[in-house]
Coordinates of C-alpha atoms and ligand atoms in Angstrom, one line a residue:
M28 CA 95.2 82.6 152.1
C29 CA 93.5 79.5 153.3
G30 CA 90.9 77.0 152.3
I31 CA 87.3 77.0 153.7
I32 CA 84.5 74.6 153.5
G33 CA 80.9 74.4 154.8
I34 CA 78.3 71.8 154.8
I35 CA 74.7 71.4 155.7
G36 CA 73.0 68.0 155.2
A37 CA 71.9 64.8 156.7
A38 CA 75.1 62.9 157.0
P39 CA 77.7 63.4 159.7
A40 CA 79.6 66.6 158.6
C41 CA 83.0 65.8 160.2
P42 CA 84.4 63.2 157.7
I43 CA 83.1 65.2 154.8
L44 CA 84.7 68.4 156.1
V45 CA 88.1 66.7 156.7
D46 CA 88.0 65.1 153.2
G47 CA 87.3 68.6 151.7
L48 CA 90.1 70.2 153.7
K49 CA 92.5 67.6 152.4
R50 CA 91.6 68.8 148.9
L51 CA 92.2 72.4 150.0
E52 CA 95.5 71.8 151.8
Y53 CA 97.3 73.2 148.8
R54 CA 96.0 76.6 150.0
G55 CA 97.9 76.3 153.3
Y56 CA 98.9 73.8 156.0
D57 CA 99.8 75.9 159.0
S58 CA 96.8 74.7 161.0
A59 CA 93.4 73.2 160.5
G60 CA 90.0 73.2 162.3
L61 CA 86.4 72.4 162.2
A62 CA 83.2 73.5 164.0
T63 CA 79.8 71.8 163.9
L64 CA 76.5 72.2 165.6
V65 CA 75.9 69.5 168.2
V66 CA 72.3 69.7 169.4
G67 CA 72.3 73.4 168.5
R68 CA 75.6 74.1 170.3
I69 CA 78.8 75.2 168.6
E70 CA 81.6 72.6 169.1
R71 CA 85.0 72.9 167.5
R72 CA 88.3 71.0 167.2
R73 CA 91.6 72.6 166.0
A74 CA 95.2 71.6 165.6
E75 CA 98.4 73.3 164.7
G76 CA 100.1 71.9 161.5
K77 CA 98.7 69.7 158.8
I78 CA 95.3 68.1 158.5
A79 CA 96.8 64.8 159.8
N80 CA 97.2 66.5 163.2
L81 CA 93.5 67.6 163.1
E82 CA 92.6 64.0 162.3
A83 CA 94.5 62.8 165.4
V84 CA 92.6 65.3 167.5
L85 CA 89.3 64.1 166.1
A86 CA 90.2 60.5 166.7
E87 CA 90.7 61.3 170.4
N88 CA 87.8 63.6 170.6
P89 CA 85.2 63.0 167.8
L90 CA 82.8 65.6 166.6
S91 CA 79.2 64.9 165.6
G92 CA 76.7 67.1 163.9
T93 CA 75.4 67.5 160.3
T94 CA 76.1 71.2 159.9
G95 CA 79.6 72.5 160.0
I96 CA 82.5 74.5 158.7
G97 CA 86.2 73.8 158.2
H98 CA 89.4 75.6 157.5
T99 CA 93.0 75.0 156.5
R100 CA 95.3 77.9 157.2
W101 CA 98.2 79.8 155.8
A102 CA 99.0 82.2 158.6
T103 CA 98.9 85.9 157.8
H104 CA 98.1 87.5 161.1
G105 CA 99.2 85.6 164.1
S106 CA 101.6 82.6 164.4
P107 CA 100.5 79.2 163.1
S108 CA 99.3 78.1 166.6
E109 CA 96.2 76.3 167.7
A110 CA 94.9 79.5 169.3
N111 CA 95.1 81.3 166.0
A112 CA 93.6 78.3 164.1
H113 CA 90.1 78.7 162.6
P114 CA 87.2 78.4 163.2
H115 CA 87.2 81.4 165.5
A116 CA 84.1 81.1 167.6
N117 CA 82.2 82.0 170.7
A118 CA 78.9 80.5 172.0
A119 CA 76.9 82.3 169.3
V120 CA 78.8 82.0 166.1
A121 CA 81.8 80.3 164.5
V122 CA 83.6 81.8 161.5
V123 CA 86.2 80.5 158.9
H124 CA 87.9 83.0 156.7
N125 CA 90.1 83.1 153.6
G126 CA 91.7 86.5 153.0
I127 CA 92.9 89.5 154.9
I128 CA 90.7 92.0 156.9
E129 CA 92.7 95.2 156.3
N130 CA 90.8 97.3 158.9
F131 CA 90.9 94.7 161.6
Q132 CA 93.0 96.8 163.9
T133 CA 90.6 99.7 164.0
L134 CA 87.6 97.4 164.3
K135 CA 89.3 95.5 167.1
E136 CA 90.0 98.7 169.1
T137 CA 86.3 99.7 168.9
L138 CA 85.2 96.2 169.9
V139 CA 87.6 96.0 172.8
A140 CA 86.3 99.3 174.0
E141 CA 82.8 97.9 173.8
G142 CA 84.0 95.0 176.1
H143 CA 84.7 92.3 173.6
V144 CA 87.5 90.0 174.7
F145 CA 89.8 88.6 172.0
E146 CA 91.5 85.2 172.2
S147 CA 93.7 85.2 169.1
A148 CA 96.1 87.4 167.2
T149 CA 94.2 87.0 163.9
D150 CA 92.4 89.5 161.8
T151 CA 89.5 87.1 161.5
E152 CA 88.4 87.2 165.1
V153 CA 86.9 90.7 164.6
I154 CA 84.2 89.1 162.4
V155 CA 83.1 86.9 165.3
H156 CA 82.8 89.9 167.5
L157 CA 81.1 92.1 165.0
V158 CA 78.5 89.4 164.2
T159 CA 78.0 88.8 168.0
R160 CA 77.5 92.6 168.5
Y161 CA 74.6 92.5 165.9
L162 CA 73.1 89.3 167.2
S163 CA 72.9 90.7 170.7
Q164 CA 71.1 93.7 169.3
G165 CA 68.4 91.3 168.2
L166 CA 69.3 90.9 164.5
A167 CA 68.7 87.5 162.9
P168 CA 71.9 85.7 161.8
A169 CA 71.7 86.7 158.1
E170 CA 71.2 90.3 159.0
A171 CA 73.9 90.3 161.6
A172 CA 76.4 88.7 159.1
T173 CA 75.5 91.2 156.4
R174 CA 76.0 94.1 158.8
A175 CA 79.3 92.7 159.9
V176 CA 80.5 92.1 156.4
G177 CA 79.6 95.6 155.4
E178 CA 82.1 96.9 157.9
L179 CA 85.0 94.9 156.6
A180 CA 87.7 96.2 154.3
G181 CA 90.0 93.9 152.4
A182 CA 89.5 90.5 150.8
F183 CA 87.5 87.7 152.2
A184 CA 85.6 84.5 151.7
L185 CA 83.7 83.5 154.8
A186 CA 81.6 80.7 156.2
M187 CA 79.7 80.9 159.4
I188 CA 77.4 78.7 161.6
F189 CA 75.2 80.0 164.4
A190 CA 74.2 78.3 167.7
G191 CA 70.6 77.2 167.6
H192 CA 70.4 77.4 163.8
S193 CA 71.1 73.8 162.6
D194 CA 69.6 74.6 159.2
L195 CA 71.8 77.5 158.3
V196 CA 75.3 78.2 157.0
I197 CA 76.1 81.7 155.9
G198 CA 78.7 82.5 153.3
A199 CA 80.1 85.8 151.9
R200 CA 82.8 86.9 149.6
R201 CA 84.7 89.9 148.4
G202 CA 88.0 89.4 146.5
S203 CA 88.5 85.7 147.6
P204 CA 86.6 83.0 145.7
L205 CA 83.7 81.0 147.1
A206 CA 81.8 78.2 145.4
I207 CA 78.4 76.9 146.3
G208 CA 77.7 73.2 145.7
H209 CA 74.1 72.0 145.3
G210 CA 73.5 68.5 146.5
D211 CA 70.3 66.4 147.2
G212 CA 69.1 67.5 150.6
A213 CA 72.5 68.9 151.3
M214 CA 74.3 72.2 150.4
F215 CA 78.0 73.0 150.4
L216 CA 80.4 75.9 150.4
G217 CA 84.0 75.7 149.4
S218 CA 87.0 77.8 148.3
D219 CA 86.9 76.0 145.0
A220 CA 85.1 73.3 143.0
L221 CA 87.8 70.8 143.8
A222 CA 86.9 70.9 147.5
L223 CA 83.4 70.0 146.6
A224 CA 84.1 67.6 143.6
P225 CA 83.2 64.3 145.3
L226 CA 80.0 65.9 146.8
T227 CA 78.3 67.4 143.8
K228 CA 79.0 68.5 140.3
R229 CA 76.4 71.3 140.4
I230 CA 78.4 74.4 141.3
C231 CA 77.8 78.1 141.3
Y232 CA 80.3 80.9 142.1
L233 CA 79.4 83.9 144.2
D234 CA 80.1 87.3 142.8
D235 CA 82.0 89.9 144.7
G236 CA 79.9 91.3 147.5
D237 CA 77.4 88.4 147.6
V238 CA 76.1 87.0 150.9
V239 CA 74.5 83.5 150.8
E240 CA 72.2 81.8 153.2
L241 CA 72.4 78.0 152.8
T242 CA 69.8 75.7 154.1
R243 CA 69.4 72.0 153.3
D244 CA 66.9 73.0 150.6
G245 CA 69.0 75.5 148.7
A246 CA 70.7 78.9 148.6
I247 CA 69.4 82.4 148.9
I248 CA 71.8 85.0 147.6
H249 CA 71.8 88.7 148.1
D250 CA 74.2 91.0 146.2
Q251 CA 76.2 93.8 147.6
A252 CA 73.2 96.2 147.2
G253 CA 71.0 93.7 149.1
A254 CA 69.0 92.6 146.1
L255 CA 67.9 89.0 145.8
V256 CA 70.0 87.5 142.9
E257 CA 70.6 84.1 141.3
R258 CA 74.0 82.9 140.2
P259 CA 74.1 80.4 137.3
I260 CA 74.6 76.8 138.4
R261 CA 77.0 74.9 136.1
E262 CA 78.1 71.3 135.9
T263 CA 81.7 71.3 136.9
A264 CA 84.2 69.0 135.1
V265 CA 86.6 69.0 138.0
I266 CA 87.4 65.5 139.2
G267 CA 88.2 65.2 142.9
D268 CA 89.8 61.8 142.9
A269 CA 92.8 61.5 145.2
I270 CA 96.0 61.7 143.2
G271 CA 98.6 59.1 144.2
K272 CA 102.4 59.3 144.2
G273 CA 102.6 56.0 142.3
N274 CA 106.1 54.5 142.9
F275 CA 107.7 57.8 143.6
S276 CA 108.7 58.9 147.0
H277 CA 107.4 62.5 146.6
Y278 CA 104.8 64.2 144.4
M279 CA 107.6 66.6 143.2
L280 CA 109.7 63.7 141.8
K281 CA 106.6 62.2 140.2
E282 CA 105.7 65.5 138.6
I283 CA 109.3 66.1 137.4
Y284 CA 109.1 62.7 135.7
E285 CA 105.7 63.4 134.2
Q286 CA 107.2 66.3 132.2
P287 CA 107.8 64.5 128.9
T288 CA 104.2 63.3 128.9
V289 CA 102.5 66.6 129.9
I290 CA 104.7 68.7 127.6
G291 CA 103.6 66.3 124.9
D292 CA 99.9 66.6 125.9
T293 CA 100.2 70.4 125.9
L294 CA 101.9 70.4 122.5
A295 CA 99.2 68.1 121.1
S296 CA 96.6 70.8 121.7
F297 CA 98.6 73.5 120.0
I298 CA 100.7 72.0 117.2
N299 CA 99.5 69.9 114.2
P300 CA 102.2 67.2 114.1
A301 CA 101.7 66.6 110.3
S302 CA 101.9 70.2 109.0
L303 CA 104.1 71.4 112.0
E304 CA 101.7 74.4 112.2
V305 CA 100.8 76.0 115.4
S306 CA 97.0 76.4 115.8
L307 CA 95.7 78.1 118.9
P308 CA 92.1 78.4 120.1
D309 CA 90.5 81.7 119.0
L310 CA 91.9 84.6 121.1
P311 CA 90.3 88.0 121.1
V312 CA 93.6 89.6 120.1
D313 CA 94.9 90.5 116.6
F314 CA 98.6 89.7 117.0
A315 CA 99.3 91.3 113.6
A316 CA 98.4 94.7 115.0
L317 CA 99.2 94.2 118.7
P318 CA 101.2 97.3 119.9
H319 CA 102.3 95.8 123.2
L320 CA 102.1 92.7 125.3
Q321 CA 102.2 93.0 129.1
L322 CA 103.1 89.7 130.9
L323 CA 102.0 89.3 134.5
A324 CA 102.8 86.5 137.0
C325 CA 104.4 85.6 140.3
G326 CA 107.1 83.2 141.3
S327 CA 108.0 80.4 138.9
S328 CA 105.2 81.6 136.5
W329 CA 107.0 85.0 136.4
H330 CA 110.2 83.1 135.4
A331 CA 108.2 81.6 132.5
A332 CA 107.2 85.1 131.6
L333 CA 110.8 86.3 131.6
I334 CA 111.7 83.5 129.2
A335 CA 108.7 84.3 127.0
R336 CA 109.8 87.9 126.7
Y337 CA 112.9 86.7 124.9
W338 CA 110.8 84.6 122.6
F339 CA 108.1 87.3 121.8
E340 CA 110.8 89.9 121.1
S341 CA 113.2 87.8 119.1
I342 CA 110.8 85.6 117.2
A343 CA 107.6 87.7 116.9
R344 CA 109.1 91.2 117.3
V345 CA 106.3 92.1 119.8
P346 CA 107.1 94.8 122.3
V347 CA 106.9 93.0 125.7
E348 CA 107.0 94.1 129.3
V349 CA 107.2 91.6 132.2
D350 CA 106.1 92.4 135.7
I351 CA 105.8 90.7 139.0
A352 CA 102.1 91.0 139.5
S353 CA 102.3 92.4 143.0
E354 CA 104.6 95.2 141.7
F355 CA 102.6 96.0 138.6
R356 CA 99.5 96.8 140.6
Y357 CA 101.2 99.6 142.4
R358 CA 103.4 101.3 139.8
A359 CA 100.9 103.3 137.8
P360 CA 101.8 101.4 134.6
V361 CA 101.4 103.2 131.3
L362 CA 100.1 100.7 128.7
A363 CA 99.7 101.1 125.0
E364 CA 96.2 101.6 123.6
G365 CA 94.9 98.4 122.1
G366 CA 97.5 96.3 123.9
A367 CA 97.0 93.0 125.7
A368 CA 97.9 91.7 129.1
L369 CA 98.7 88.0 129.6
A370 CA 98.6 86.6 133.1
I371 CA 100.4 83.3 133.7
S372 CA 99.4 81.1 136.6
Q373 CA 99.3 77.4 137.5
S374 CA 96.5 77.8 140.0
G375 CA 94.6 80.6 138.3
E376 CA 93.8 81.8 141.9
T377 CA 97.0 83.8 142.7
A378 CA 95.5 87.0 144.3
D379 CA 98.2 89.3 143.0
T380 CA 98.0 87.9 139.4
L381 CA 94.3 88.2 139.4
A382 CA 94.3 91.8 140.6
A383 CA 97.1 92.7 138.1
L384 CA 95.0 91.4 135.2
R385 CA 91.9 93.2 136.4
L386 CA 93.9 96.4 136.6
A387 CA 95.3 95.8 133.1
R388 CA 91.8 95.4 131.8
Q389 CA 90.6 98.6 133.5
L390 CA 93.5 100.2 131.7
G391 CA 92.0 99.1 128.4
Q392 CA 94.0 96.0 127.7
T393 CA 92.6 92.7 126.4
A394 CA 92.9 90.3 129.3
L395 CA 94.5 86.9 128.4
A396 CA 95.5 84.0 130.7
I397 CA 97.6 80.9 130.6
V398 CA 96.4 78.6 133.4
N399 CA 96.6 75.0 134.5
V400 CA 93.3 74.9 136.3
A401 CA 90.5 75.2 133.7
E402 CA 87.8 76.3 136.1
S403 CA 89.9 78.7 138.1
T404 CA 89.0 82.4 138.7
L405 CA 91.6 83.6 136.2
A406 CA 90.3 81.3 133.5
R407 CA 86.7 82.4 134.2
E408 CA 87.6 86.1 134.2
A409 CA 90.0 86.4 131.3
D410 CA 88.8 87.4 127.8
G411 CA 90.8 84.5 126.3
T412 CA 92.5 81.5 128.0
L413 CA 95.1 79.0 127.0
L414 CA 95.4 75.9 129.1
T415 CA 98.6 74.1 130.1
H416 CA 97.8 70.4 130.2
A417 CA 100.1 69.6 133.2
G418 CA 97.3 67.8 135.1
P419 CA 97.0 68.4 138.9
E420 CA 100.3 69.6 140.4
V421 CA 100.4 68.6 144.0
G422 CA 104.0 69.4 145.0
V423 CA 104.2 72.9 146.3
A424 CA 107.3 73.6 144.2
S425 CA 106.2 74.1 140.6
T426 CA 107.8 71.8 138.1
K427 CA 105.6 70.4 135.3
A428 CA 103.3 73.5 135.4
F429 CA 106.4 75.7 134.8
T430 CA 107.6 73.7 131.8
T431 CA 104.1 73.4 130.3
Q432 CA 103.7 77.2 130.7
M433 CA 106.9 77.6 128.7
T434 CA 105.5 75.2 126.1
V435 CA 102.3 77.2 125.6
L436 CA 104.3 80.5 125.5
A437 CA 106.6 79.1 122.9
C438 CA 103.6 78.1 120.7
L439 CA 102.0 81.5 121.3
A440 CA 105.2 83.3 120.3
I441 CA 105.3 81.2 117.0
A442 CA 101.7 82.0 116.3
A443 CA 102.3 85.7 117.0
A444 CA 105.3 85.7 114.7
R445 CA 103.3 84.1 111.9
A446 CA 100.4 86.6 112.4
R447 CA 102.8 89.5 112.2
G448 CA 104.4 88.1 109.1
V449 CA 107.9 88.1 110.6
I450 CA 108.6 84.4 110.0
D451 CA 107.9 82.3 106.9
H452 CA 106.4 78.9 106.8
Q453 CA 109.9 77.3 106.8
R454 CA 111.0 79.1 109.9
E455 CA 107.7 78.3 111.6
A456 CA 108.1 74.6 110.7
A457 CA 111.7 74.7 112.1
L458 CA 110.6 76.3 115.4
S459 CA 107.6 73.9 115.7
A460 CA 109.9 70.9 114.9
A461 CA 112.3 72.1 117.7
I462 CA 109.4 72.3 120.2
T463 CA 107.9 69.0 119.1
E464 CA 111.2 67.4 119.9
V465 CA 111.2 68.6 123.5
P466 CA 109.3 65.7 125.2
A467 CA 111.9 63.2 123.9
R468 CA 114.8 65.4 124.8
V469 CA 113.4 66.0 128.3
A470 CA 113.2 62.3 128.7
E471 CA 116.9 62.1 127.8
V472 CA 117.8 64.7 130.5
L473 CA 115.9 62.7 133.1
R474 CA 118.5 59.9 132.5
H475 CA 121.0 62.1 134.3
D476 CA 119.0 61.8 137.5
A477 CA 121.6 59.5 139.3
K478 CA 124.4 61.9 138.5
L479 CA 122.4 64.9 139.6
K480 CA 121.6 63.0 142.8
E481 CA 125.4 62.6 143.4
L482 CA 126.0 66.3 142.7
A483 CA 123.2 67.2 145.1
E484 CA 125.4 66.0 148.0
E485 CA 127.6 69.0 147.5
I486 CA 124.7 71.4 147.1
A487 CA 122.9 70.0 150.2
A488 CA 126.0 70.7 152.3
A489 CA 126.5 74.3 151.0
R490 CA 125.7 77.4 153.0
H491 CA 124.9 79.4 149.8
V492 CA 124.4 78.4 146.2
L493 CA 124.6 80.6 143.0
F494 CA 123.0 80.0 139.6
L495 CA 124.3 81.9 136.6
G496 CA 123.0 82.2 133.1
R497 CA 122.5 84.6 130.2
G498 CA 119.4 85.3 128.1
T499 CA 116.8 82.6 128.7
G500 CA 119.5 80.9 130.8
Y501 CA 119.3 83.7 133.3
A502 CA 115.6 83.0 133.9
V503 CA 116.5 79.3 134.3
A504 CA 119.1 80.4 136.9
L505 CA 116.4 82.3 138.8
E506 CA 114.1 79.3 138.7
G507 CA 116.9 77.0 139.9
A508 CA 117.6 79.3 142.8
L509 CA 113.9 79.6 143.7
K510 CA 113.5 75.8 143.6
L511 CA 116.5 75.2 145.7
K512 CA 115.7 77.8 148.4
E513 CA 112.0 76.9 148.7
I514 CA 112.5 73.2 149.3
T515 CA 116.0 73.0 150.9
Y516 CA 115.9 76.4 152.8
I517 CA 119.5 77.0 151.5
P518 CA 120.0 80.6 150.5
A519 CA 120.4 80.6 146.7
E520 CA 120.5 83.3 144.1
G521 CA 120.2 83.4 140.4
F522 CA 122.3 86.0 138.5
A523 CA 122.6 87.2 135.0
A524 CA 126.2 86.0 134.4
G525 CA 127.3 89.3 133.0
E526 CA 126.2 91.1 136.2
M527 CA 128.5 89.1 138.5
K528 CA 131.4 91.5 138.1
H529 CA 129.1 94.4 139.2
G530 CA 129.0 93.1 142.8
P531 CA 127.9 89.5 143.4
I532 CA 131.4 88.1 142.4
A533 CA 132.5 89.2 145.9
L534 CA 130.5 86.2 147.2
I535 CA 132.7 83.7 145.4
D536 CA 134.9 81.5 147.6
N537 CA 135.8 77.8 147.7
D538 CA 132.6 76.8 149.5
I539 CA 129.9 78.2 147.2
P540 CA 128.7 75.8 144.5
I541 CA 127.9 77.7 141.3
I542 CA 125.6 76.2 138.8
V543 CA 126.2 77.6 135.3
V544 CA 123.5 77.3 132.7
A545 CA 125.3 77.5 129.3
P546 CA 123.8 76.0 126.2
S547 CA 126.1 76.6 123.2
D548 CA 124.1 79.4 121.7
Q549 CA 125.1 82.9 120.6
L550 CA 125.7 83.9 124.2
F551 CA 128.0 80.9 125.0
E552 CA 131.3 82.8 124.7
K553 CA 130.1 85.5 127.0
T554 CA 128.8 83.1 129.6
A555 CA 132.1 81.1 129.3
S556 CA 134.1 84.2 130.1
N557 CA 132.0 84.8 133.2
M558 CA 132.4 81.2 134.3
Q559 CA 136.2 81.6 133.9
E560 CA 136.0 84.7 136.1
V561 CA 134.4 82.8 139.0
I562 CA 136.6 79.8 138.6
A563 CA 139.7 82.1 138.7
R564 CA 138.4 83.2 142.1
G565 CA 138.1 79.7 143.5
G566 CA 134.5 79.0 142.5
R567 CA 133.4 75.4 142.1
V568 CA 131.3 75.2 139.0
I569 CA 128.6 72.6 138.1
F570 CA 128.4 73.2 134.3
L571 CA 125.2 72.5 132.5
S572 CA 125.8 72.5 128.8
D573 CA 125.6 70.4 125.6
A574 CA 128.4 68.1 124.1
E575 CA 130.0 71.0 122.3
G576 CA 130.1 73.3 125.3
I577 CA 131.4 70.5 127.6
E578 CA 134.1 69.7 125.0
R579 CA 135.2 73.3 125.1
L580 CA 135.0 74.1 128.8
G581 CA 134.1 71.0 130.7
D582 CA 137.6 70.5 132.0
L583 CA 137.5 73.8 133.9
A584 CA 134.3 72.8 135.8
A585 CA 134.2 70.7 139.0
A586 CA 131.4 68.7 137.3
S587 CA 129.5 68.8 134.0
V588 CA 126.0 67.5 133.0
E589 CA 125.4 67.0 129.3
I590 CA 122.1 68.3 128.1
P591 CA 121.1 67.3 124.5
A592 CA 121.9 69.8 121.8
V593 CA 118.7 71.5 120.7
D594 CA 117.6 74.7 119.0
A595 CA 118.5 77.5 121.4
F596 CA 114.7 78.4 121.3
V597 CA 113.7 75.4 123.4
A598 CA 116.9 75.1 125.5
P599 CA 115.4 76.8 128.6
I600 CA 112.8 74.0 128.9
L601 CA 115.5 71.3 128.9
Y602 CA 117.9 73.2 131.2
T603 CA 115.1 73.5 133.8
I604 CA 115.1 69.7 134.4
P605 CA 118.6 69.4 136.0
V606 CA 118.0 72.4 138.3
Q607 CA 114.7 70.8 139.4
L608 CA 116.4 67.5 140.1
L609 CA 119.3 69.1 142.0
A610 CA 116.9 70.9 144.2
Y611 CA 114.8 67.8 144.8
H612 CA 117.7 65.6 145.7
A613 CA 119.4 68.2 147.9
A614 CA 116.0 68.6 149.8
V615 CA 115.8 64.8 150.3
I616 CA 119.4 64.7 151.6
R617 CA 118.6 67.5 154.0
G618 CA 115.4 65.8 155.1
T619 CA 113.0 68.7 154.5
D620 CA 109.4 68.4 153.7
V621 CA 109.8 68.3 149.9
D622 CA 106.1 68.4 148.9
Q623 CA 104.9 70.8 151.6
P624 CA 107.9 73.0 152.5
R625 CA 107.6 75.2 155.5
N626 CA 105.8 78.6 155.4
L627 CA 104.5 78.0 151.8
A628 CA 101.2 77.1 150.2
K629 CA 100.5 75.8 146.7
S630 CA 98.0 78.6 145.9
V631 CA 98.7 82.1 147.2
T632 CA 95.2 83.7 147.5
V633 CA 96.2 86.7 149.6
E634 CA 98.0 89.8 148.5
Ligands
F6R713 C1 107.5 78.1 143.1 C2 106.1 78.2 143.0 C3 105.5 79.6 143.1 C4 104.4 79.8 142.1 C5 103.7 81.2 142.4 C6 102.7 81.5 141.4 O1 107.9 76.7 142.9 O2 105.4 77.3 142.8 O3 106.5 80.6 143.0 O4 104.9 79.8 140.9 O5 103.2 81.2 143.7 O6 101.6 80.6 141.5 P1 100.6 80.4 140.3 O7 101.4 80.0 139.1 O8 99.6 79.4 140.7 O9 100.0 81.8 140.0

């Protein structure tokens, strides 16, 4: 799961490659590297850690050349060291790779037996040796690359340069995405259009199995069967401008504060404010007759799906199943004939989510997607797509993408309910009014920032934190725990409040902060009892509720944060804001890397 870029042109390649890598850093930041052709010779520079470290290496030891490839890594095979950083190279060929070569061990054993000496612990290095094997048998670079690629199992997007071939970059893909940029007297390869955005607007995407030969004059593409093919070139709308943090100290905080605006932007494209009617773009699904909806996602997007299940079932009476995409793929799912599968993803590039949606389609389901990145693979592949209008999300921890996903899902649930005839116009207007109020109410919640910052002191010092909730509040609890652990590294768990007594209550002692998500809805009494149970055992509760809930139980809690009273339908969107802010402030107090936490990447493009 990495970002790759390639360039062949007239200008010095190095600054262009570094700039492209910065745009791809969301795909991983364990190490970075470049290789260029300098008077026909392969030269490379690599550094462990972020691209800034590579820039420091280049400042000491610059790299010339107008043909080159670059890589930013999220380690899969081998530690994030310089030795394992891409490009992997020898005197003949340099290779950058995004994906996983599943048969690398077998290939490596054969190559070692043939006398090849490996320098890294990566799966990628087998490609260098395979290509070298075929070059030394006298094959031309394109033939050698095609032969090598034919032996690989797994998922990959590759870019390669060859010693003595200054007018050639070879790319190949299977599973992982690869875009070609057409410039004037220059050609580019990149993991996505964003990497290439400042270089050219003319983009084409390779199909699975394609191998491309780039020269300064253009691209020659062969498909998996070896046939010469053309892939359509489109004008991309992706804008590659650098996104600033404004006056905020971190992207994550800026993105938390953008939520009233981006939820409003998202609503504007789905709800008519005058008639309070939901109007969705045409989707190839008849919700009136839909027998089953399968939701597929990972991480925070999966939490949005969990919340949506409550909505689709209670409001629209649609039978719904929710799966973690990586589990769905391997559990032989039985799906209803004529059903639909809806994948939810910020990036639209998450490998597991993509593969799960492809499987659902193979199983006869209409493939739908909710994505934030309009030109992502998921958006391009789905039969119907709804966009969240969160704008670019840079912080690795998802915030505004998550709340805008909930916004779209809420609108979709209302539209499905209307189509199925299970709500009347009055109820639709009431639900739409509730969701239309959300931007203003989220802005109110943000006013508790200073208080949440104080409460974060206790969280930051904790060795373990629990989040409890029921119904949609349970999914918010899961999201709160995920946010906290990914940016503070404090073990945190979210539990269905009613499940505590079946085991987790044994964890409770005086030292574990427990955040209770408890809007005064129909489940309030039940959650309240569970809260009493943990308090009775010495638990210190941070109570998130509305005025009524705090009036009733606030005295029992160590601290309370008052969330505006809203229709229970939209409560999960509001209750997400305090758990985001608690995690953010706790991370700042602990001094972790808030926007790029260790071991993570913004877009998870490997299985
Ligand atoms: C958590 C987070 C991840 C993503 C997950 C899915 O803060 O950001 O859990 O939600 O990797 O990513 P997308 O939505 O891009 O498919």
